[in-house]
Short mmCIF file of C-alpha atoms in Angstrom, two decimals:
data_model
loop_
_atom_site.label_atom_id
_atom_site.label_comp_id
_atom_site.label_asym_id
_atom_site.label_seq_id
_atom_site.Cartn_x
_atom_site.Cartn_y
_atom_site.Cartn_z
CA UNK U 13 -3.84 -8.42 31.70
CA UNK U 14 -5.05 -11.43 30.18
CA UNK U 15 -6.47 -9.75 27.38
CA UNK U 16 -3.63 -7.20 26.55
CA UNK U 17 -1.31 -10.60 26.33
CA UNK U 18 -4.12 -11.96 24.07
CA UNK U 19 -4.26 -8.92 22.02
CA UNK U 20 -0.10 -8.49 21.78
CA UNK U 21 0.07 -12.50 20.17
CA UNK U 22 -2.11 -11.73 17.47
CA UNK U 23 -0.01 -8.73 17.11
CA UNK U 24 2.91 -10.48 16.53
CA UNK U 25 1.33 -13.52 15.15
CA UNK U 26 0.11 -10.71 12.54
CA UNK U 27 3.56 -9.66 11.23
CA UNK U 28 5.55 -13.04 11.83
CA UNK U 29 3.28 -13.64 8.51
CA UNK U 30 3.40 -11.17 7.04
CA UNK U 31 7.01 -11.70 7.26
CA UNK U 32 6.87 -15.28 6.17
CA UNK U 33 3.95 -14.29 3.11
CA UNK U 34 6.86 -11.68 2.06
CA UNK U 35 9.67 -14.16 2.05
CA UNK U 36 8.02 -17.20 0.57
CA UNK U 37 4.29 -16.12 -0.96
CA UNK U 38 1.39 -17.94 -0.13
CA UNK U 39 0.93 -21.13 -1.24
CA UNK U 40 4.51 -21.71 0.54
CA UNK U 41 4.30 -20.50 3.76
CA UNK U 42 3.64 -22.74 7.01
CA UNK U 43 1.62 -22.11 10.09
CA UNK U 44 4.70 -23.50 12.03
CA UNK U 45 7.14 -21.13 10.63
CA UNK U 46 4.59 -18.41 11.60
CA UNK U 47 3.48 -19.61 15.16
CA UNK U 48 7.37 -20.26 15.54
CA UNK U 49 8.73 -16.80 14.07
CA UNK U 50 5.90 -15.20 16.74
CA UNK U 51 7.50 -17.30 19.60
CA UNK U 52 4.17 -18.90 20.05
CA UNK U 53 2.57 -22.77 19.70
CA UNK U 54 0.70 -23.92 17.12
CA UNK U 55 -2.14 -23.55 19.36
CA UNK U 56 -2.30 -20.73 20.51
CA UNK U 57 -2.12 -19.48 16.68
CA UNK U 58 -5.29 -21.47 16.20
CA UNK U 59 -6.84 -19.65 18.99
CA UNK U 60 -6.75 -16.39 17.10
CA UNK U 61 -7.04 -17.96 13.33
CA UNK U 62 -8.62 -20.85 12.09
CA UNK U 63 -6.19 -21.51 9.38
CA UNK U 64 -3.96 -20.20 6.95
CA UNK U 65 -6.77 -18.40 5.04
CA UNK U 66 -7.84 -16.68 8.27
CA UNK U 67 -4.29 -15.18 9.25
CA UNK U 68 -3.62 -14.33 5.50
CA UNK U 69 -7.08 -12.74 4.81
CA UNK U 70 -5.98 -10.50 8.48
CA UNK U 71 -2.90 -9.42 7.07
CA UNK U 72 -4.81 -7.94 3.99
CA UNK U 73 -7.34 -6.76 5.74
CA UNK U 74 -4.71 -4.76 8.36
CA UNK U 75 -2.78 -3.50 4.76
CA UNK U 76 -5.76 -2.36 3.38
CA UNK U 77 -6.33 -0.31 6.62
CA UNK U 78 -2.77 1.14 6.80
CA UNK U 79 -2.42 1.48 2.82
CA UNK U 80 -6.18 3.75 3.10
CA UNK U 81 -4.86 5.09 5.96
CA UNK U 82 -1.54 6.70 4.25
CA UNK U 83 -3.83 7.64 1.43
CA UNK U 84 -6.39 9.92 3.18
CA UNK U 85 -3.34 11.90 5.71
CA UNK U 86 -1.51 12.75 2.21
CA UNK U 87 -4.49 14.61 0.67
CA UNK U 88 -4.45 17.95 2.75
CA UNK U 89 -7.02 20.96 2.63
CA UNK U 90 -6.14 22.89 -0.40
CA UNK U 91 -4.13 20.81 -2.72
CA UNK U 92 -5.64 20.86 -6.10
CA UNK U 93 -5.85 17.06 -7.75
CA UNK U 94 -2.41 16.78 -9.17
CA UNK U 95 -0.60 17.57 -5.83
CA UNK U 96 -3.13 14.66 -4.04
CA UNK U 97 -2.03 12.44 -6.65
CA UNK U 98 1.39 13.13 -6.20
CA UNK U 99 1.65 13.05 -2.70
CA UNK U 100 -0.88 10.04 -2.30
CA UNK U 101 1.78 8.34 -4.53
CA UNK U 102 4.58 9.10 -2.10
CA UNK U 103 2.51 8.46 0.47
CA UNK U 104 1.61 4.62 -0.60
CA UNK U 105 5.54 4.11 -1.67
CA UNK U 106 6.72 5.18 1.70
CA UNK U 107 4.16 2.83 3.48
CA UNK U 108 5.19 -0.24 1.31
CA UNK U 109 8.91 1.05 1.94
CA UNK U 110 8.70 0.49 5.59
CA UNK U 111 5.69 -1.68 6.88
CA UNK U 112 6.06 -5.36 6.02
CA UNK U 113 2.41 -5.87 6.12
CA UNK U 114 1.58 -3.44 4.10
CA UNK U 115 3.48 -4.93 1.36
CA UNK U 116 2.61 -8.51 2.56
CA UNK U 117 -0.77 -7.61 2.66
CA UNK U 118 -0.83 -5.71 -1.07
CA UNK U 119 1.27 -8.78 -2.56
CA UNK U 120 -1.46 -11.81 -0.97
CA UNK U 121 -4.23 -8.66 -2.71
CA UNK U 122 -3.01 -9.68 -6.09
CA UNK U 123 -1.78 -13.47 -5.64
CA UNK U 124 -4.58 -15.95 -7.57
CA UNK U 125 -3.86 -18.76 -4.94
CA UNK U 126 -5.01 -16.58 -2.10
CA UNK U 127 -8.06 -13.77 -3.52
CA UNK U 128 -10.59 -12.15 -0.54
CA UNK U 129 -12.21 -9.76 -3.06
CA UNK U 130 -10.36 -7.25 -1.66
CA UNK U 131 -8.18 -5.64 -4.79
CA UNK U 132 -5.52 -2.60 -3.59
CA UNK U 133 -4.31 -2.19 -6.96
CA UNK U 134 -7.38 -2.05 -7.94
CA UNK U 135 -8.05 0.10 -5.80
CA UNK U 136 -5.25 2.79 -6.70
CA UNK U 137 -6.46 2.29 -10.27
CA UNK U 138 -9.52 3.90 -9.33
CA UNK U 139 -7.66 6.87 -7.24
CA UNK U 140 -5.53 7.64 -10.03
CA UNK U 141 -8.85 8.18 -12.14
CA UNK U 142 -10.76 9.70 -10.12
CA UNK U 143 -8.28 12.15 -9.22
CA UNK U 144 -6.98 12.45 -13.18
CA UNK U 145 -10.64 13.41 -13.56
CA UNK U 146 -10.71 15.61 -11.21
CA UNK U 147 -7.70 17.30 -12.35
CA UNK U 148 -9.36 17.81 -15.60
CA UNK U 149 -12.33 19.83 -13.74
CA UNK U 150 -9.85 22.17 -12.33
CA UNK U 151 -8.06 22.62 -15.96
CA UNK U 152 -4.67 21.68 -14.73
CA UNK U 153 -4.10 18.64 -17.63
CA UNK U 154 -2.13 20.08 -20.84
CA UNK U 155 -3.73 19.40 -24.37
CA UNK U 156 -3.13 16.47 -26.91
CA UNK U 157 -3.01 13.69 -24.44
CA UNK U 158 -6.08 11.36 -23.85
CA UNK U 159 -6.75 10.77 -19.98
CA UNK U 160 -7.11 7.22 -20.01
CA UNK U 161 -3.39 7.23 -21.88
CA UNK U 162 -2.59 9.53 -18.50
CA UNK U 163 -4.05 6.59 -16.39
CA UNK U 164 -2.81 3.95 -18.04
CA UNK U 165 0.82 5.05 -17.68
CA UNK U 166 0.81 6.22 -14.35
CA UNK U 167 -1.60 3.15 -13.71
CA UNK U 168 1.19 1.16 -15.08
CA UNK U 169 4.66 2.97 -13.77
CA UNK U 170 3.52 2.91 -10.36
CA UNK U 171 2.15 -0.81 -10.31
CA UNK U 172 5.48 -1.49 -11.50
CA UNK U 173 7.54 -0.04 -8.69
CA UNK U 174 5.52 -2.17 -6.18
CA UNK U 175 6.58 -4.78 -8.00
CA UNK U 176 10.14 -3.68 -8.31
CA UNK U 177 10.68 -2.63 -4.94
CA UNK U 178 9.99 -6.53 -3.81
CA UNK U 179 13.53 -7.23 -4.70
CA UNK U 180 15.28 -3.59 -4.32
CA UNK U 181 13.43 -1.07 -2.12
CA UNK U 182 14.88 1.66 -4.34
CA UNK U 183 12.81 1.60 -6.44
CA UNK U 184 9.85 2.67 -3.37
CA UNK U 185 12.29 5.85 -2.30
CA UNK U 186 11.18 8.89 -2.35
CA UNK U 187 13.92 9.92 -5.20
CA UNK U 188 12.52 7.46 -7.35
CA UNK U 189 9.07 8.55 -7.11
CA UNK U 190 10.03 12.56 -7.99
CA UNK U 191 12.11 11.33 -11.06
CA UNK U 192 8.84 9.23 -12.30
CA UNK U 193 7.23 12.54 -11.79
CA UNK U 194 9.20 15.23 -12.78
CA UNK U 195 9.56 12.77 -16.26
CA UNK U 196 6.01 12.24 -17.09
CA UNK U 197 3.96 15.75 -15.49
CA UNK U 198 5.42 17.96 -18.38
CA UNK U 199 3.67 15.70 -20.24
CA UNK U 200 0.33 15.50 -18.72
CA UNK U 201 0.27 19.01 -17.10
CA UNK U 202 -0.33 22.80 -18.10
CA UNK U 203 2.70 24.80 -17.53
CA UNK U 204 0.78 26.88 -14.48
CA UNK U 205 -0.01 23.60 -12.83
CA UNK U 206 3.42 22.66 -12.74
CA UNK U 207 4.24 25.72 -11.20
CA UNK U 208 1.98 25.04 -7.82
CA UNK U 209 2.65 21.19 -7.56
CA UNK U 210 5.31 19.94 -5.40
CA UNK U 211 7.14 16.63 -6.82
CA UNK U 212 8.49 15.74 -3.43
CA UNK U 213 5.89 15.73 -1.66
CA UNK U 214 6.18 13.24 0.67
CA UNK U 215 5.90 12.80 4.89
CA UNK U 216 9.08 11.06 6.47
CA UNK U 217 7.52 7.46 7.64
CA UNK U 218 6.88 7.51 11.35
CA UNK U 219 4.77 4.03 12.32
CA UNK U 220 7.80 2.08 12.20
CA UNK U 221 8.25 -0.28 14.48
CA UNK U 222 4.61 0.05 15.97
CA UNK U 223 2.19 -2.44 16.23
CA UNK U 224 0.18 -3.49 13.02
CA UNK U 225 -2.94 -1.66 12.69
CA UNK U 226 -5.99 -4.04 13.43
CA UNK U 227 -8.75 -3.97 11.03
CA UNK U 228 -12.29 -3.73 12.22
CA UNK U 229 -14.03 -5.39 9.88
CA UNK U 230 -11.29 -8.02 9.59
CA UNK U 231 -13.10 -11.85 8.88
CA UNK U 232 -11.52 -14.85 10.61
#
């Protein structure tokens, strides 16, 4: 019993910053407003984090998990690349969308005042290639466009409605994403691979309201 009460305050202690990281950033949030927001004293925060390092590098960490997570369930047997690309993009949007430390965790990923080594965006830089690349194998990109121009712009668009969607989570929804797409794939693809991709390809969100995810390899 002990335990399972231990266990549910980090819980909360977990997303009462990543609510507070969201609202105010880093270098601006308090360990009172979090230990307060959780309904918990300042000690028994300490108990579970050292400092505000510790509880922020957590929240990353538990992003990083759910953000991975999101990625790998969107990329079904039998899609060819540009379908996992898609739907890995929905995928990521709809996790931002509706977790708060997801997007808590992403933002502190790229902040300079708080930096773990761990780097999501860079991290979806390298999806986008790898899968670009892979598309290429499987002939589906059209002719006349350079793929690092493809991954720079979709590099670029997508980065851009995380940032966005801070202020107006709009620009996350799933109707935002499939008019990014249906824009720029006549571009980039052959006319048969348009014909077997799916531009709304995307899994209504169902971990909301659950319990954050905890990281295994999450340092304190």
């Amino acid at each position: 019993m002990k335990q399972e009460r231990a266990v549910h305050t980090r819980q909360s202690l977990i997303r009462s910053a990543a609510e507070a990281f969201e609202r105010h950033g880093y270098v601006r949030t308090s360990l009172a407003e979090i230990s307060s927001s959780a309904g918990v004293s300042t000690g028994a925060l300490h108990f579970h984090f050292e400092n505000k390092a510790a509880i922020a590098s957590t929240v990353e960490a538990t992003a990083a998990v759910l953000l991975r997570r999101a990625a790998q369930a969107a990329q079904r047997p039998g899609m060819n690349a540009l379908q996992r690309l898609i739907s890995t993009s929905h995928a990521l949007a709809d996790q931002l969308r509706h977790d708060v430390v997801a997007r808590a965790g992403y933002r502190l990923s790229c902040e300079t005042p708080h930096r773990t080594g761990l780097e999501l965006r860079g991290e979806w830089h390298e999806c986008i290639q790898h899968l670009l690349a892979e598309a290429a194998d499987e002939n589906l990109l059209a002719d006349g466009v350079a793929r690092q121009d493809m991954i720079t712009s979709v590099t670029a668009a997508t980065t851009g409605f995380e940032v966005l969607g801070r202020a107006e989570p709009g620009w996350l929804s799933p109707a935002a994403l499939t008019r990014f797409w249906r824009l720029v794939l006549p571009r980039l693809a052959t006319a048969e691979a348009l014909a077997t991709v799916d531009l709304e390809s995307a899994k209504p969100h169902t971990a909301k309201g659950k319990e954050p995810v905890q990281p295994r390899t999450a340092q304190e």
